[in-house]
mmCIF file of C-alpha atoms in Angstrom:
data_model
loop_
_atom_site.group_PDB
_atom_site.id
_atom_site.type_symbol
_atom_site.label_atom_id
_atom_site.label_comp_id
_atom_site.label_asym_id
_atom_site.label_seq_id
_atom_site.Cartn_x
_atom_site.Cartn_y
_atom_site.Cartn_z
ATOM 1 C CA UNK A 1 13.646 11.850 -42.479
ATOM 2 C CA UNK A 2 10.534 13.592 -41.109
ATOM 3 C CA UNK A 3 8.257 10.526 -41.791
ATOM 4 C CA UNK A 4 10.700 8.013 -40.235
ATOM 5 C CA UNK A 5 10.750 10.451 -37.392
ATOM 6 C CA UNK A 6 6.904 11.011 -37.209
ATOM 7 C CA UNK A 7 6.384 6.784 -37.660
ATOM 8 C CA UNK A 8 8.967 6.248 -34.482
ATOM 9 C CA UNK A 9 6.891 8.096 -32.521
ATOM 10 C CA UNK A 10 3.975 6.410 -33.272
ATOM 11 C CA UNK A 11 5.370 3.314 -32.924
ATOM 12 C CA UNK A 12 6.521 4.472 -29.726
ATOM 13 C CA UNK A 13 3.287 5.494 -28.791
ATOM 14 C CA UNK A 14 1.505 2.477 -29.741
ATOM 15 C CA UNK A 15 3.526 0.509 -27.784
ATOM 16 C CA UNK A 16 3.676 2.681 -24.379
ATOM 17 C CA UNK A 17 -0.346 2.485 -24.907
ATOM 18 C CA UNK A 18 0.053 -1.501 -25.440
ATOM 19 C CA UNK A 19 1.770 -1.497 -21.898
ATOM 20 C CA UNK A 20 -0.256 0.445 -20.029
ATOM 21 C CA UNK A 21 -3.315 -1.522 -20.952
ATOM 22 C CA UNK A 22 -1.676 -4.516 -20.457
ATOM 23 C CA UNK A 23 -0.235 -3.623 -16.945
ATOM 24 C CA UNK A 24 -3.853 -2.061 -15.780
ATOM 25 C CA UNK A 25 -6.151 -5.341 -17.073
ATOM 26 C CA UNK A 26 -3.927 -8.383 -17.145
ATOM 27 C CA UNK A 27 -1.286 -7.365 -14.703
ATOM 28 C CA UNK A 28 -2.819 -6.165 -11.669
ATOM 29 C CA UNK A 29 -2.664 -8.339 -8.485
ATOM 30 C CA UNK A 30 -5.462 -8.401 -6.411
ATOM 31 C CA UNK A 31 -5.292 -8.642 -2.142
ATOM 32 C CA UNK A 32 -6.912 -11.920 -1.309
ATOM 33 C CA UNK A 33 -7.330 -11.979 2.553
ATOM 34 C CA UNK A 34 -7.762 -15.867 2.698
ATOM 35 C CA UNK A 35 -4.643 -16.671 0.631
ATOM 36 C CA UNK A 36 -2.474 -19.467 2.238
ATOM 37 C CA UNK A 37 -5.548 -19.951 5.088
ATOM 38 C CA UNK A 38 -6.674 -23.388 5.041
ATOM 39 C CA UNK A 39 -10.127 -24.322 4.549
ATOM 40 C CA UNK A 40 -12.286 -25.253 7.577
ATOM 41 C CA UNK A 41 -15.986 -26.648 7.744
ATOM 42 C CA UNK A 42 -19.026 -24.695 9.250
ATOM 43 C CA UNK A 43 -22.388 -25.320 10.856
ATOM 44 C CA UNK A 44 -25.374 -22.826 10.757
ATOM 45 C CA UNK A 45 -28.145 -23.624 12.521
ATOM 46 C CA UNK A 46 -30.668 -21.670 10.604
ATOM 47 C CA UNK A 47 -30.683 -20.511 7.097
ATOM 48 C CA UNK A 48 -33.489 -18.505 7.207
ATOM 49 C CA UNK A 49 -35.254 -16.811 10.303
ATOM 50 C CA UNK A 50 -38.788 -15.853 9.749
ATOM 51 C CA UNK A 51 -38.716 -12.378 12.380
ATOM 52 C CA UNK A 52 -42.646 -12.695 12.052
ATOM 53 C CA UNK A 53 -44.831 -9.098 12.698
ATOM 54 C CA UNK A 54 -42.958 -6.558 14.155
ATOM 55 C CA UNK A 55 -44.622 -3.277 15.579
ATOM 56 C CA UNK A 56 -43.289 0.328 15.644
ATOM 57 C CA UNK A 57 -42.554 -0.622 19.433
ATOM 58 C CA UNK A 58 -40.075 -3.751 18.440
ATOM 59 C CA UNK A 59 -36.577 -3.687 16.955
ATOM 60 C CA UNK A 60 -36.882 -6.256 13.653
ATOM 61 C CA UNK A 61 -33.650 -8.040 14.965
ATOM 62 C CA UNK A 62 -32.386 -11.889 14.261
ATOM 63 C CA UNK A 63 -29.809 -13.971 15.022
ATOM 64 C CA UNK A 64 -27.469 -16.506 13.067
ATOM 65 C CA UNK A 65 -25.020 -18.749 14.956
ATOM 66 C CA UNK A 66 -22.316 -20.011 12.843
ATOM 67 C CA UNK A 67 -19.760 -22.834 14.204
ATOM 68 C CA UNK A 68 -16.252 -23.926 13.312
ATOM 69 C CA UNK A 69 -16.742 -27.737 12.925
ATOM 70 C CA UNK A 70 -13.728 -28.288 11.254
ATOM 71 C CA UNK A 71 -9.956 -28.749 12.506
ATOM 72 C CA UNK A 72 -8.482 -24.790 11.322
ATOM 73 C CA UNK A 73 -9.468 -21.345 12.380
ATOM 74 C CA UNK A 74 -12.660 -19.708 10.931
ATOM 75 C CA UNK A 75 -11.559 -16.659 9.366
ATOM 76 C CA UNK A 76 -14.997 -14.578 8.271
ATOM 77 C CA UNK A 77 -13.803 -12.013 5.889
ATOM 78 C CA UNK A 78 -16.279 -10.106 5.327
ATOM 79 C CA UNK A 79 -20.663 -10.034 5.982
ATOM 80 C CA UNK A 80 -22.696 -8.232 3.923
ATOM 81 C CA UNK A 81 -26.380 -7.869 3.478
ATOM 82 C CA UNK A 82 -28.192 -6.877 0.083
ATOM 83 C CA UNK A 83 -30.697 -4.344 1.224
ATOM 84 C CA UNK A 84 -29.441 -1.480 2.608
ATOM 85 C CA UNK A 85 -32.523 -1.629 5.124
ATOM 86 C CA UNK A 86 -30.778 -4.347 6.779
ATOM 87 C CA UNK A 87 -27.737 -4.627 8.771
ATOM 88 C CA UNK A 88 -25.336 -6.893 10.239
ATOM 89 C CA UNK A 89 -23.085 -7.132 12.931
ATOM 90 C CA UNK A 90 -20.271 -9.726 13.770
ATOM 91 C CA UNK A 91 -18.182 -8.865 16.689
ATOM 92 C CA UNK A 92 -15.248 -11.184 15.728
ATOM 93 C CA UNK A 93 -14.043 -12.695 12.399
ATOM 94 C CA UNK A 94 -11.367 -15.650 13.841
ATOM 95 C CA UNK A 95 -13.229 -18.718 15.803
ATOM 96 C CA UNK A 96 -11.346 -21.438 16.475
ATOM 97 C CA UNK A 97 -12.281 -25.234 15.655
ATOM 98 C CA UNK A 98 -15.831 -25.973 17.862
ATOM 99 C CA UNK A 99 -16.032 -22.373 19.199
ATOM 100 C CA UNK A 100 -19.055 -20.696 17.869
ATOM 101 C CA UNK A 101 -20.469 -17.020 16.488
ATOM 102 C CA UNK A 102 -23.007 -14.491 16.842
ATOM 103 C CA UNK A 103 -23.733 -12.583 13.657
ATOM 104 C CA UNK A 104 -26.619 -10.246 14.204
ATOM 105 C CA UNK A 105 -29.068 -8.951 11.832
ATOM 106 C CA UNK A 106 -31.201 -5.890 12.248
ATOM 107 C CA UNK A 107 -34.511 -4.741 10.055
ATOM 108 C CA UNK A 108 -34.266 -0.664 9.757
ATOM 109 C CA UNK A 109 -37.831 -0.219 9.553
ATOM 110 C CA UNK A 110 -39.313 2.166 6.986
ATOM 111 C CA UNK A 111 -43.140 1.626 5.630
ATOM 112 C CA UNK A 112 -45.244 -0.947 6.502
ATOM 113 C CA UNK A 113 -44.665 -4.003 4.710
ATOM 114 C CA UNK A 114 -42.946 -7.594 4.140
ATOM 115 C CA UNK A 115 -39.440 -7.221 4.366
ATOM 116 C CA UNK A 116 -36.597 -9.864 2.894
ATOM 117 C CA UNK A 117 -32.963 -9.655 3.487
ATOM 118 C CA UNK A 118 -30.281 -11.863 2.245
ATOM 119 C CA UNK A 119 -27.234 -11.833 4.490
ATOM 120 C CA UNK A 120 -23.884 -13.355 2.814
ATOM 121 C CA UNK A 121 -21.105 -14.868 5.206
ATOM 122 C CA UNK A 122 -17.867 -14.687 3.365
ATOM 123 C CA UNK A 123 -14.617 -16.972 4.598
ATOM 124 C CA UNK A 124 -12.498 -19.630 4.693
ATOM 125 C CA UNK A 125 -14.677 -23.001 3.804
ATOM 126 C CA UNK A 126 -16.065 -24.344 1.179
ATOM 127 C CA UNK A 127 -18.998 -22.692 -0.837
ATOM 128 C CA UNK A 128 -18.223 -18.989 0.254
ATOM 129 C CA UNK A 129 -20.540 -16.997 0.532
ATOM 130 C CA UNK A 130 -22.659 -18.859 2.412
ATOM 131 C CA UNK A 131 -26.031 -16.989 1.691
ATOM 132 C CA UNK A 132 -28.481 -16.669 4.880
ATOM 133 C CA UNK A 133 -32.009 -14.751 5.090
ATOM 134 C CA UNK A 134 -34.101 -12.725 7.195
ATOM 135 C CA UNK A 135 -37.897 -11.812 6.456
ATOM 136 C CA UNK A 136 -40.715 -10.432 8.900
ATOM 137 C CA UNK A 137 -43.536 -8.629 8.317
ATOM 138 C CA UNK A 138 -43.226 -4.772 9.803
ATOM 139 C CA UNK A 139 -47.058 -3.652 10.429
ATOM 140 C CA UNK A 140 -46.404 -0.191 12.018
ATOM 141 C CA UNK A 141 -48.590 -0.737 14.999
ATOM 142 C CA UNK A 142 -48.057 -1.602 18.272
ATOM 143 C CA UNK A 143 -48.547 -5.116 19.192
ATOM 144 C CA UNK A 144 -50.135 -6.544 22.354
ATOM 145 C CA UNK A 145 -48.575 -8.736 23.556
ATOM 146 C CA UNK A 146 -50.969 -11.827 25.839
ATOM 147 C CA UNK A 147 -49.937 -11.971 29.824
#
C-alpha cells in the first residue's frame, strides 16, 4: 500500500509538472497590437541620412518622413533605435491614407567619432520593420560656419 501510495503521487506530480510546462511554453497568448488591422503601403523618402560633421555647438539631429500611400490607416507600433546613443521621437502613431509623418532622430553625443544608428519603424505594412539609418561624423569642435 505504501508504494502504490508513494507512485500516485509521483504520477501526480509528473503530470501537474507536464501542465505547467505546457501552459507556460505552448500555451501562452501573446498581445499583438496589429491583429485584425489591415495592411497599408508606405513611402520613405530617405533610408539613410548622412548628418555629416557635427560640432560640440550642433545638436546631431535628422529627420525621416514616412507616408501612408495606401487606402487604410498607418498604425506605427512601435520605433526603436539600436544604439542607445540615439533616439527617436514620433509624435503620432495613426496617419491616415496620403497624410504624412515626422519621426525624429537625435545623435547623443559622447567622444569624438563616426557615429551609425539604425532606426526600425514597426507597423501595419508589409516588410515590418522597416529598417532606416542615421550616421554623421561628431568632431567635438566648433564649426564655422561661411557668411
Amino acid at each position: 500500500m505504501k508504494k502504490f501510495f508513494v507512485y500516485s503521487l509521483l504520477f501526480i506530480s509528473i503530470l501537474l509538472l507536464s501542465y505547467a510546462i505546457y501552459y507556460r511554453f505552448f500555451n501562452e497568448k501573446t498581445y499583438d497590437p496589429l491583429e485584425g488591422v489591415e495592411l497599408t503601403t508606405v513611402s520613405i523618402s530617405k533610408r539613410n541620412i548622412n548628418l555629416g560633421e557635427v560640432g560640440k555647438r550642433e545638436d546631431a539631429v535628422g529627420e525621416f518622413i514616412v507616408k501612408n500611400t495606401g487606402s487604410n490607416d498607418l498604425i506605427i507600433t512601435n520605433v526603436e533605435v539600436s544604439c542607445t546613443c540615439s533616439s527617436a521621437v514620433l509624435l503620432e502613431n495613426k496617419i491616415s491614407p496620403n497624410d504624412s509623418i515626422s519621426i525624429k532622430v537625435r545623435y547623443a553625443k559622447k567622444l569624438p567619432s563616426y557615429f551609425y544608428s539604425d532606426v526600425l519603424v514597426h507597423g501595419n505594412f508589409p516588410g515590418s520593420p522597416e529598417i532606416l539609418s542615421f550616421e554623421g561624423i561628431y568632431n567635438g569642435n566648433d564649426i564655422e560656419t561661411p557668411n
